[in-house]
Amino acid sequence: MRPMNATPVPSAPAHPVDGALVRRLLAGRFPRWAGLPVERFPSGGTVNAMFRLGQEMVVRLPLAEGGADDLARERWWLPRLAPLLPTPVPEVLGEGEPAEGYPWPWSVYRWLPGGNPSEDRVREPVALARELAAFVTAMRNVALPDGPKAHRGGPLTELDAETRWAIGRLREIPEEGVDGDAALAVWEDALRAPGWDGPPVWVHGDLMPGNLLVDGGGLASVIDFGCAGLGDPACDLFPAWNLLPAGAREVFHRELGTDDASWRRGRGRTLSQALIALPHYRTTNRAMAHNARHVIRAVLSER
């Protein structure tokens, strides 16, 4: 599992975690696993720290309070969603408790094999587009009652002020080469698109390359369901621009049968996320900034 959340997080300092802390937490909560090797797993994510636990498990510890809320959402909903989806998702093996000066609950998951796809080099783009479309379709068809509101999924106007701020900030960073007028035109087109007028549907809400695992070019699993819940189905169109090349993007579009208004909203949401992430991460998180630049190029090249 390699989680990665491209949405900027609050500026509060991350809680310090290291292997020694993880070993103490395990000894207190899961002594049967305390003797297994613990090794920090490098990740571009900013919300959680990951530690391999032996060969078959991974410990995930929130770095801030918001991450703890996401893990609680996963612990409740993942066992209910897993049987309804065509793609493997994380399996929660244990819930840790605050201890040893660490303030939040944490989780142990089964390790999922595979690696994150690169937005610059997708080995089997058409096949991956179809597999992603099958996953998104299955999410939309989930009928579990009392689902939570997705972290993303409300009207685009909720993102307007922050998106316009980000465009203005990027105009002040000419070395990034972002065409602010073109970005603003795409964003305003998304705002003009009719909003979703159907019932909210289940969405993953954060289909970034870092939340996908591939093996041999195919989709091996989808991870990090901390944003999942009910919302606008356009929220799960992110891979069209953050991962898939143009030809596979059209396959993804066709397989989902997405209407024009939803496609425009999805493109706007994806661009908004990238515009906001780039000035935040450009000097602090190479993976986040790289994907944000890729999205901006992919979206603006369609005009």
mmCIF file of C-alpha atoms in Angstrom:
data_model
loop_
_atom_site.group_PDB
_atom_site.id
_atom_site.type_symbol
_atom_site.label_atom_id
_atom_site.label_comp_id
_atom_site.label_asym_id
_atom_site.label_seq_id
_atom_site.Cartn_x
_atom_site.Cartn_y
_atom_site.Cartn_z
ATOM 1 C CA MET A 1 0.000 0.000 0.000
ATOM 2 C CA ARG A 2 1.352 3.402 -0.917
ATOM 3 C CA PRO A 3 -1.058 6.147 0.133
ATOM 4 C CA MET A 4 -0.737 9.639 -1.167
ATOM 5 C CA ASN A 5 -3.071 12.533 -0.717
ATOM 6 C CA ALA A 6 -2.636 15.450 -3.060
ATOM 7 C CA THR A 7 -4.776 17.884 -1.125
ATOM 8 C CA PRO A 8 -2.770 20.346 0.972
ATOM 9 C CA VAL A 9 -3.127 19.672 4.679
ATOM 10 C CA PRO A 10 -3.250 22.192 7.517
ATOM 11 C CA SER A 11 0.046 23.806 8.457
ATOM 12 C CA ALA A 12 0.136 22.286 11.951
ATOM 13 C CA PRO A 13 3.386 20.322 12.393
ATOM 14 C CA ALA A 14 3.169 16.593 11.793
ATOM 15 C CA HIS A 15 3.342 14.433 14.884
ATOM 16 C CA PRO A 16 6.795 12.809 15.083
ATOM 17 C CA VAL A 17 6.784 9.061 14.471
ATOM 18 C CA ASP A 18 9.607 6.589 14.040
ATOM 19 C CA GLY A 19 10.254 2.883 14.120
ATOM 20 C CA ALA A 20 10.929 2.866 17.864
ATOM 21 C CA LEU A 21 7.504 4.380 18.541
ATOM 22 C CA VAL A 22 5.832 1.829 16.273
ATOM 23 C CA ARG A 23 7.552 -1.043 18.069
ATOM 24 C CA ARG A 24 6.399 0.281 21.451
ATOM 25 C CA LEU A 25 2.837 0.726 20.199
ATOM 26 C CA LEU A 26 2.807 -2.805 18.810
ATOM 27 C CA ALA A 27 4.205 -4.265 22.020
ATOM 28 C CA GLY A 28 1.417 -2.675 24.013
ATOM 29 C CA ARG A 29 -1.487 -3.393 21.657
ATOM 30 C CA PHE A 30 -0.466 -6.399 19.532
ATOM 31 C CA PRO A 31 2.299 -8.261 21.361
ATOM 32 C CA ARG A 32 1.983 -11.187 18.936
ATOM 33 C CA TRP A 33 3.406 -8.917 16.212
ATOM 34 C CA ALA A 34 5.928 -7.040 18.325
ATOM 35 C CA GLY A 35 8.854 -9.211 17.297
ATOM 36 C CA LEU A 36 8.406 -8.658 13.567
ATOM 37 C CA PRO A 37 10.756 -6.314 11.697
ATOM 38 C CA VAL A 38 9.534 -2.707 11.413
ATOM 39 C CA GLU A 39 10.770 -0.494 8.595
ATOM 40 C CA ARG A 40 9.509 2.899 7.484
ATOM 41 C CA PHE A 41 8.106 2.820 3.988
ATOM 42 C CA PRO A 42 8.981 5.852 1.845
ATOM 43 C CA SER A 43 5.869 7.644 0.617
ATOM 44 C CA GLY A 44 4.960 10.950 -0.982
ATOM 45 C CA GLY A 45 1.910 11.137 1.261
ATOM 46 C CA THR A 46 1.478 13.898 3.811
ATOM 47 C CA VAL A 47 -1.384 12.600 5.966
ATOM 48 C CA ASN A 48 -0.037 9.262 7.235
ATOM 49 C CA ALA A 49 3.253 7.534 7.948
ATOM 50 C CA MET A 50 3.677 3.949 6.755
ATOM 51 C CA PHE A 51 5.798 1.195 8.308
ATOM 52 C CA ARG A 52 6.238 -2.299 6.889
ATOM 53 C CA LEU A 53 5.542 -4.901 9.555
ATOM 54 C CA GLY A 54 7.226 -8.114 8.571
ATOM 55 C CA GLN A 55 6.454 -9.227 5.020
ATOM 56 C CA GLU A 56 2.666 -9.358 5.161
ATOM 57 C CA MET A 57 1.493 -6.242 7.019
ATOM 58 C CA VAL A 58 1.790 -2.472 7.178
ATOM 59 C CA VAL A 59 1.180 -0.043 10.042
ATOM 60 C CA ARG A 60 -0.424 3.268 9.153
ATOM 61 C CA LEU A 61 -0.181 6.158 11.615
ATOM 62 C CA PRO A 62 -1.851 9.544 11.118
ATOM 63 C CA LEU A 63 0.470 12.525 11.239
ATOM 64 C CA ALA A 64 -2.390 14.891 12.161
ATOM 65 C CA GLU A 65 -5.884 14.651 13.621
ATOM 66 C CA GLY A 66 -7.595 14.713 10.217
ATOM 67 C CA GLY A 67 -5.752 11.550 9.257
ATOM 68 C CA ALA A 68 -7.133 9.807 12.337
ATOM 69 C CA ASP A 69 -10.666 10.601 11.163
ATOM 70 C CA ASP A 70 -9.848 9.101 7.771
ATOM 71 C CA LEU A 71 -8.606 5.869 9.329
ATOM 72 C CA ALA A 72 -11.774 5.572 11.385
ATOM 73 C CA ARG A 73 -13.797 5.912 8.184
ATOM 74 C CA GLU A 74 -11.736 3.168 6.556
ATOM 75 C CA ARG A 75 -12.031 0.775 9.495
ATOM 76 C CA TRP A 76 -15.826 0.960 9.351
ATOM 77 C CA TRP A 77 -16.463 1.038 5.614
ATOM 78 C CA LEU A 78 -13.690 -1.005 3.976
ATOM 79 C CA PRO A 79 -15.010 -4.401 5.165
ATOM 80 C CA ARG A 80 -18.440 -3.445 3.811
ATOM 81 C CA LEU A 81 -17.186 -2.081 0.482
ATOM 82 C CA ALA A 82 -14.643 -4.810 -0.302
ATOM 83 C CA PRO A 83 -17.121 -7.544 -1.360
ATOM 84 C CA LEU A 84 -18.856 -5.124 -3.734
ATOM 85 C CA LEU A 85 -15.796 -4.006 -5.686
ATOM 86 C CA PRO A 86 -13.960 -5.693 -8.579
ATOM 87 C CA THR A 87 -10.537 -4.572 -7.357
ATOM 88 C CA PRO A 88 -8.781 -5.535 -4.111
ATOM 89 C CA VAL A 89 -8.817 -2.855 -1.401
ATOM 90 C CA PRO A 90 -6.982 -2.643 1.953
ATOM 91 C CA GLU A 91 -7.894 -5.183 4.609
ATOM 92 C CA VAL A 92 -7.828 -3.868 8.164
ATOM 93 C CA LEU A 93 -6.214 -6.399 10.514
ATOM 94 C CA GLY A 94 -6.150 -4.404 13.721
ATOM 95 C CA GLU A 95 -7.002 -1.088 15.354
ATOM 96 C CA GLY A 96 -4.349 0.494 17.531
ATOM 97 C CA GLU A 97 -5.027 2.856 20.401
ATOM 98 C CA PRO A 98 -3.382 6.104 21.549
ATOM 99 C CA ALA A 99 -0.383 5.268 23.733
ATOM 100 C CA GLU A 100 3.267 6.062 24.338
ATOM 101 C CA GLY A 101 2.592 9.767 23.829
ATOM 102 C CA TYR A 102 1.024 9.148 20.420
ATOM 103 C CA PRO A 103 -2.442 10.791 20.476
ATOM 104 C CA TRP A 104 -4.566 9.021 17.849
ATOM 105 C CA PRO A 105 -5.853 5.597 16.867
ATOM 106 C CA TRP A 106 -3.806 3.836 14.185
ATOM 107 C CA SER A 107 -4.316 0.778 12.007
ATOM 108 C CA VAL A 108 -2.613 -2.380 10.846
ATOM 109 C CA TYR A 109 -3.422 -3.553 7.315
ATOM 110 C CA ARG A 110 -2.525 -6.511 5.182
ATOM 111 C CA TRP A 111 0.259 -5.576 2.780
ATOM 112 C CA LEU A 112 -0.873 -5.216 -0.829
ATOM 113 C CA PRO A 113 1.657 -5.977 -3.580
ATOM 114 C CA GLY A 114 2.282 -3.710 -6.533
ATOM 115 C CA GLY A 115 3.627 -0.255 -7.220
ATOM 116 C CA ASN A 116 2.238 3.151 -8.027
ATOM 117 C CA PRO A 117 1.792 3.880 -11.748
ATOM 118 C CA SER A 118 3.753 6.746 -13.205
ATOM 119 C CA GLU A 119 1.670 9.414 -14.911
ATOM 120 C CA ASP A 120 4.468 9.777 -17.481
ATOM 121 C CA ARG A 121 4.729 6.078 -18.348
ATOM 122 C CA VAL A 122 1.619 3.880 -18.211
ATOM 123 C CA ARG A 123 2.456 0.416 -19.558
ATOM 124 C CA GLU A 124 -1.067 -0.666 -20.597
ATOM 125 C CA PRO A 125 -3.075 2.572 -20.716
ATOM 126 C CA VAL A 126 -6.224 1.282 -22.447
ATOM 127 C CA ALA A 127 -6.484 -1.780 -20.199
ATOM 128 C CA LEU A 128 -5.873 0.384 -17.143
ATOM 129 C CA ALA A 129 -8.554 2.836 -18.290
ATOM 130 C CA ARG A 130 -11.088 0.006 -18.542
ATOM 131 C CA GLU A 131 -10.149 -1.389 -15.133
ATOM 132 C CA LEU A 132 -10.420 2.045 -13.535
ATOM 133 C CA ALA A 133 -13.788 2.577 -15.178
ATOM 134 C CA ALA A 134 -14.984 -0.776 -13.824
ATOM 135 C CA PHE A 135 -13.900 0.221 -10.322
ATOM 136 C CA VAL A 136 -15.573 3.644 -10.529
ATOM 137 C CA THR A 137 -18.766 2.085 -11.908
ATOM 138 C CA ALA A 138 -18.840 -0.439 -9.083
ATOM 139 C CA MET A 139 -18.376 2.339 -6.522
ATOM 140 C CA ARG A 140 -21.264 4.287 -8.044
ATOM 141 C CA ASN A 141 -23.474 1.199 -7.829
ATOM 142 C CA VAL A 142 -22.793 0.566 -4.132
ATOM 143 C CA ALA A 143 -26.089 0.667 -2.231
ATOM 144 C CA LEU A 144 -24.840 0.541 1.350
ATOM 145 C CA PRO A 145 -27.152 2.604 3.569
ATOM 146 C CA ASP A 146 -26.150 5.558 5.734
ATOM 147 C CA GLY A 147 -22.984 6.315 3.807
ATOM 148 C CA PRO A 148 -20.970 9.331 4.961
ATOM 149 C CA LYS A 149 -20.648 12.489 2.931
ATOM 150 C CA ALA A 150 -17.549 12.302 0.735
ATOM 151 C CA HIS A 151 -14.759 14.696 1.642
ATOM 152 C CA ARG A 152 -15.114 15.913 -1.924
ATOM 153 C CA GLY A 153 -18.477 15.975 -3.634
ATOM 154 C CA GLY A 154 -20.266 19.217 -2.955
ATOM 155 C CA PRO A 155 -20.834 22.001 -5.504
ATOM 156 C CA LEU A 156 -17.803 23.358 -7.323
ATOM 157 C CA THR A 157 -18.519 26.811 -5.955
ATOM 158 C CA GLU A 158 -17.091 25.575 -2.638
ATOM 159 C CA LEU A 159 -13.682 25.466 -4.357
ATOM 160 C CA ASP A 160 -13.962 28.739 -6.246
ATOM 161 C CA ALA A 161 -12.167 31.131 -3.905
ATOM 162 C CA GLU A 162 -9.239 28.775 -3.276
ATOM 163 C CA THR A 163 -8.894 27.911 -6.967
ATOM 164 C CA ARG A 164 -8.810 31.558 -8.001
ATOM 165 C CA TRP A 165 -6.277 32.259 -5.265
ATOM 166 C CA ALA A 166 -4.069 29.439 -6.580
ATOM 167 C CA ILE A 167 -4.244 30.757 -10.154
ATOM 168 C CA GLY A 168 -3.227 34.184 -8.893
ATOM 169 C CA ARG A 169 -0.376 32.717 -6.870
ATOM 170 C CA LEU A 170 0.918 30.749 -9.850
ATOM 171 C CA ARG A 171 0.926 33.920 -11.958
ATOM 172 C CA GLU A 172 3.523 35.145 -9.453
ATOM 173 C CA ILE A 173 5.739 32.102 -10.119
ATOM 174 C CA PRO A 174 6.610 32.458 -13.821
ATOM 175 C CA GLU A 175 9.096 29.592 -13.725
ATOM 176 C CA GLU A 176 6.172 27.190 -13.367
ATOM 177 C CA GLY A 177 4.896 28.305 -16.771
ATOM 178 C CA VAL A 178 1.201 28.032 -15.917
ATOM 179 C CA ASP A 179 -1.079 29.912 -18.316
ATOM 180 C CA GLY A 180 -3.332 31.592 -15.772
ATOM 181 C CA ASP A 181 -5.841 32.804 -18.367
ATOM 182 C CA ALA A 182 -6.240 29.314 -19.818
ATOM 183 C CA ALA A 183 -6.576 27.762 -16.366
ATOM 184 C CA LEU A 184 -9.196 30.328 -15.397
ATOM 185 C CA ALA A 185 -11.149 29.644 -18.602
ATOM 186 C CA VAL A 186 -11.293 25.892 -17.861
ATOM 187 C CA TRP A 187 -12.315 26.554 -14.273
ATOM 188 C CA GLU A 188 -15.074 28.962 -15.244
ATOM 189 C CA ASP A 189 -16.332 26.497 -17.846
ATOM 190 C CA ALA A 190 -16.619 23.890 -15.078
ATOM 191 C CA LEU A 191 -18.532 26.350 -12.905
ATOM 192 C CA ARG A 192 -20.986 26.955 -15.766
ATOM 193 C CA ALA A 193 -21.625 23.225 -16.230
ATOM 194 C CA PRO A 194 -24.935 22.029 -14.752
ATOM 195 C CA GLY A 195 -24.483 20.549 -11.300
ATOM 196 C CA TRP A 196 -25.216 16.928 -10.455
ATOM 197 C CA ASP A 197 -29.007 16.628 -10.133
ATOM 198 C CA GLY A 198 -29.221 12.962 -9.215
ATOM 199 C CA PRO A 199 -28.866 11.328 -5.819
ATOM 200 C CA PRO A 200 -25.332 11.334 -4.408
ATOM 201 C CA VAL A 201 -23.387 8.184 -5.229
ATOM 202 C CA TRP A 202 -20.476 6.417 -3.606
ATOM 203 C CA VAL A 203 -17.107 7.808 -4.711
ATOM 204 C CA HIS A 204 -13.546 7.018 -3.701
ATOM 205 C CA GLY A 205 -12.797 10.715 -3.866
ATOM 206 C CA ASP A 206 -8.997 10.586 -4.177
ATOM 207 C CA LEU A 207 -8.054 8.529 -7.221
ATOM 208 C CA MET A 208 -4.495 9.822 -7.448
ATOM 209 C CA PRO A 209 -1.694 7.680 -8.937
ATOM 210 C CA GLY A 210 -0.338 7.253 -5.414
ATOM 211 C CA ASN A 211 -3.604 5.623 -4.347
ATOM 212 C CA LEU A 212 -3.468 3.035 -7.108
ATOM 213 C CA LEU A 213 -1.284 -0.065 -7.244
ATOM 214 C CA VAL A 214 -0.478 -1.763 -10.525
ATOM 215 C CA ASP A 215 1.192 -5.059 -11.253
ATOM 216 C CA GLY A 216 2.334 -5.931 -14.748
ATOM 217 C CA GLY A 217 0.496 -2.899 -16.116
ATOM 218 C CA GLY A 218 -2.889 -3.907 -14.683
ATOM 219 C CA LEU A 219 -4.764 -2.444 -11.749
ATOM 220 C CA ALA A 220 -3.831 -4.530 -8.709
ATOM 221 C CA SER A 221 -5.656 -2.581 -5.994
ATOM 222 C CA VAL A 222 -7.079 0.773 -4.961
ATOM 223 C CA ILE A 223 -6.043 2.140 -1.567
ATOM 224 C CA ASP A 224 -6.652 5.065 0.810
ATOM 225 C CA PHE A 225 -10.417 5.362 1.244
ATOM 226 C CA GLY A 226 -10.205 8.207 3.729
ATOM 227 C CA CYS A 227 -12.106 10.534 1.368
ATOM 228 C CA ALA A 228 -14.734 7.977 0.325
ATOM 229 C CA GLY A 229 -18.438 8.560 0.721
ATOM 230 C CA LEU A 230 -21.482 9.925 -1.074
ATOM 231 C CA GLY A 231 -21.107 12.800 -3.526
ATOM 232 C CA ASP A 232 -20.976 14.010 -7.106
ATOM 233 C CA PRO A 233 -19.814 11.151 -9.398
ATOM 234 C CA ALA A 234 -17.549 13.645 -11.189
ATOM 235 C CA CYS A 235 -15.225 13.354 -8.169
ATOM 236 C CA ASP A 236 -13.907 10.038 -9.477
ATOM 237 C CA LEU A 237 -12.900 11.308 -12.916
ATOM 238 C CA PHE A 238 -9.454 12.395 -11.651
ATOM 239 C CA PRO A 239 -7.516 9.584 -13.416
ATOM 240 C CA ALA A 240 -8.592 10.922 -16.816
ATOM 241 C CA TRP A 241 -6.105 13.762 -16.388
ATOM 242 C CA ASN A 242 -3.802 12.800 -13.534
ATOM 243 C CA LEU A 243 -2.761 9.461 -15.027
ATOM 244 C CA LEU A 244 -4.201 8.420 -18.392
ATOM 245 C CA PRO A 245 -2.848 9.620 -21.743
ATOM 246 C CA ALA A 246 -5.278 11.192 -24.208
ATOM 247 C CA GLY A 247 -6.331 8.026 -26.033
ATOM 248 C CA ALA A 248 -6.934 6.043 -22.855
ATOM 249 C CA ARG A 249 -8.714 9.072 -21.401
ATOM 250 C CA GLU A 250 -11.324 8.736 -24.116
ATOM 251 C CA VAL A 251 -11.705 5.021 -23.346
ATOM 252 C CA PHE A 252 -12.255 5.882 -19.672
ATOM 253 C CA HIS A 253 -14.841 8.488 -20.709
ATOM 254 C CA ARG A 254 -16.656 6.069 -22.997
ATOM 255 C CA GLU A 255 -16.605 3.122 -20.588
ATOM 256 C CA LEU A 256 -18.175 5.269 -17.874
ATOM 257 C CA GLY A 257 -20.744 6.819 -20.212
ATOM 258 C CA THR A 258 -20.108 10.164 -18.547
ATOM 259 C CA ASP A 259 -22.340 13.032 -19.670
ATOM 260 C CA ASP A 260 -20.807 16.292 -20.860
ATOM 261 C CA ALA A 261 -21.671 18.282 -17.733
ATOM 262 C CA SER A 262 -20.104 15.709 -15.418
ATOM 263 C CA TRP A 263 -16.991 15.523 -17.610
ATOM 264 C CA ARG A 264 -16.601 19.310 -17.424
ATOM 265 C CA ARG A 265 -17.071 19.267 -13.653
ATOM 266 C CA GLY A 266 -14.590 16.425 -13.318
ATOM 267 C CA ARG A 267 -12.016 18.242 -15.411
ATOM 268 C CA GLY A 268 -12.513 21.373 -13.319
ATOM 269 C CA ARG A 269 -12.179 19.452 -10.047
ATOM 270 C CA THR A 270 -8.996 17.763 -11.233
ATOM 271 C CA LEU A 271 -7.485 21.043 -12.401
ATOM 272 C CA SER A 272 -8.509 22.815 -9.191
ATOM 273 C CA GLN A 273 -6.787 20.187 -7.061
ATOM 274 C CA ALA A 274 -3.589 20.509 -9.098
ATOM 275 C CA LEU A 275 -3.607 24.303 -9.080
ATOM 276 C CA ILE A 276 -4.014 24.368 -5.300
ATOM 277 C CA ALA A 277 -1.409 21.664 -4.713
ATOM 278 C CA LEU A 278 1.360 23.103 -6.893
ATOM 279 C CA PRO A 279 2.178 26.305 -4.971
ATOM 280 C CA HIS A 280 1.789 24.400 -1.700
ATOM 281 C CA TYR A 281 4.104 21.500 -2.571
ATOM 282 C CA ARG A 282 6.422 22.811 -5.297
ATOM 283 C CA THR A 283 9.456 22.988 -2.994
ATOM 284 C CA THR A 284 8.455 20.461 -0.309
ATOM 285 C CA ASN A 285 7.018 17.363 -1.996
ATOM 286 C CA ARG A 286 8.440 16.349 -5.347
ATOM 287 C CA ALA A 287 5.815 13.686 -6.097
ATOM 288 C CA MET A 288 2.857 15.969 -5.387
ATOM 289 C CA ALA A 289 4.291 18.838 -7.394
ATOM 290 C CA HIS A 290 5.201 16.568 -10.310
ATOM 291 C CA ASN A 291 1.679 15.211 -10.602
ATOM 292 C CA ALA A 292 0.163 18.688 -10.252
ATOM 293 C CA ARG A 293 2.270 19.929 -13.167
ATOM 294 C CA HIS A 294 1.255 16.887 -15.202
ATOM 295 C CA VAL A 295 -2.445 17.536 -14.567
ATOM 296 C CA ILE A 296 -2.188 21.191 -15.504
ATOM 297 C CA ARG A 297 -0.451 20.311 -18.768
ATOM 298 C CA ALA A 298 -2.936 17.531 -19.567
ATOM 299 C CA VAL A 299 -5.997 19.698 -18.951
ATOM 300 C CA LEU A 300 -4.758 22.819 -20.693
ATOM 301 C CA SER A 301 -3.500 20.871 -23.716
ATOM 302 C CA GLU A 302 -7.098 19.865 -24.467
ATOM 303 C CA ARG A 303 -8.165 23.451 -25.168
#
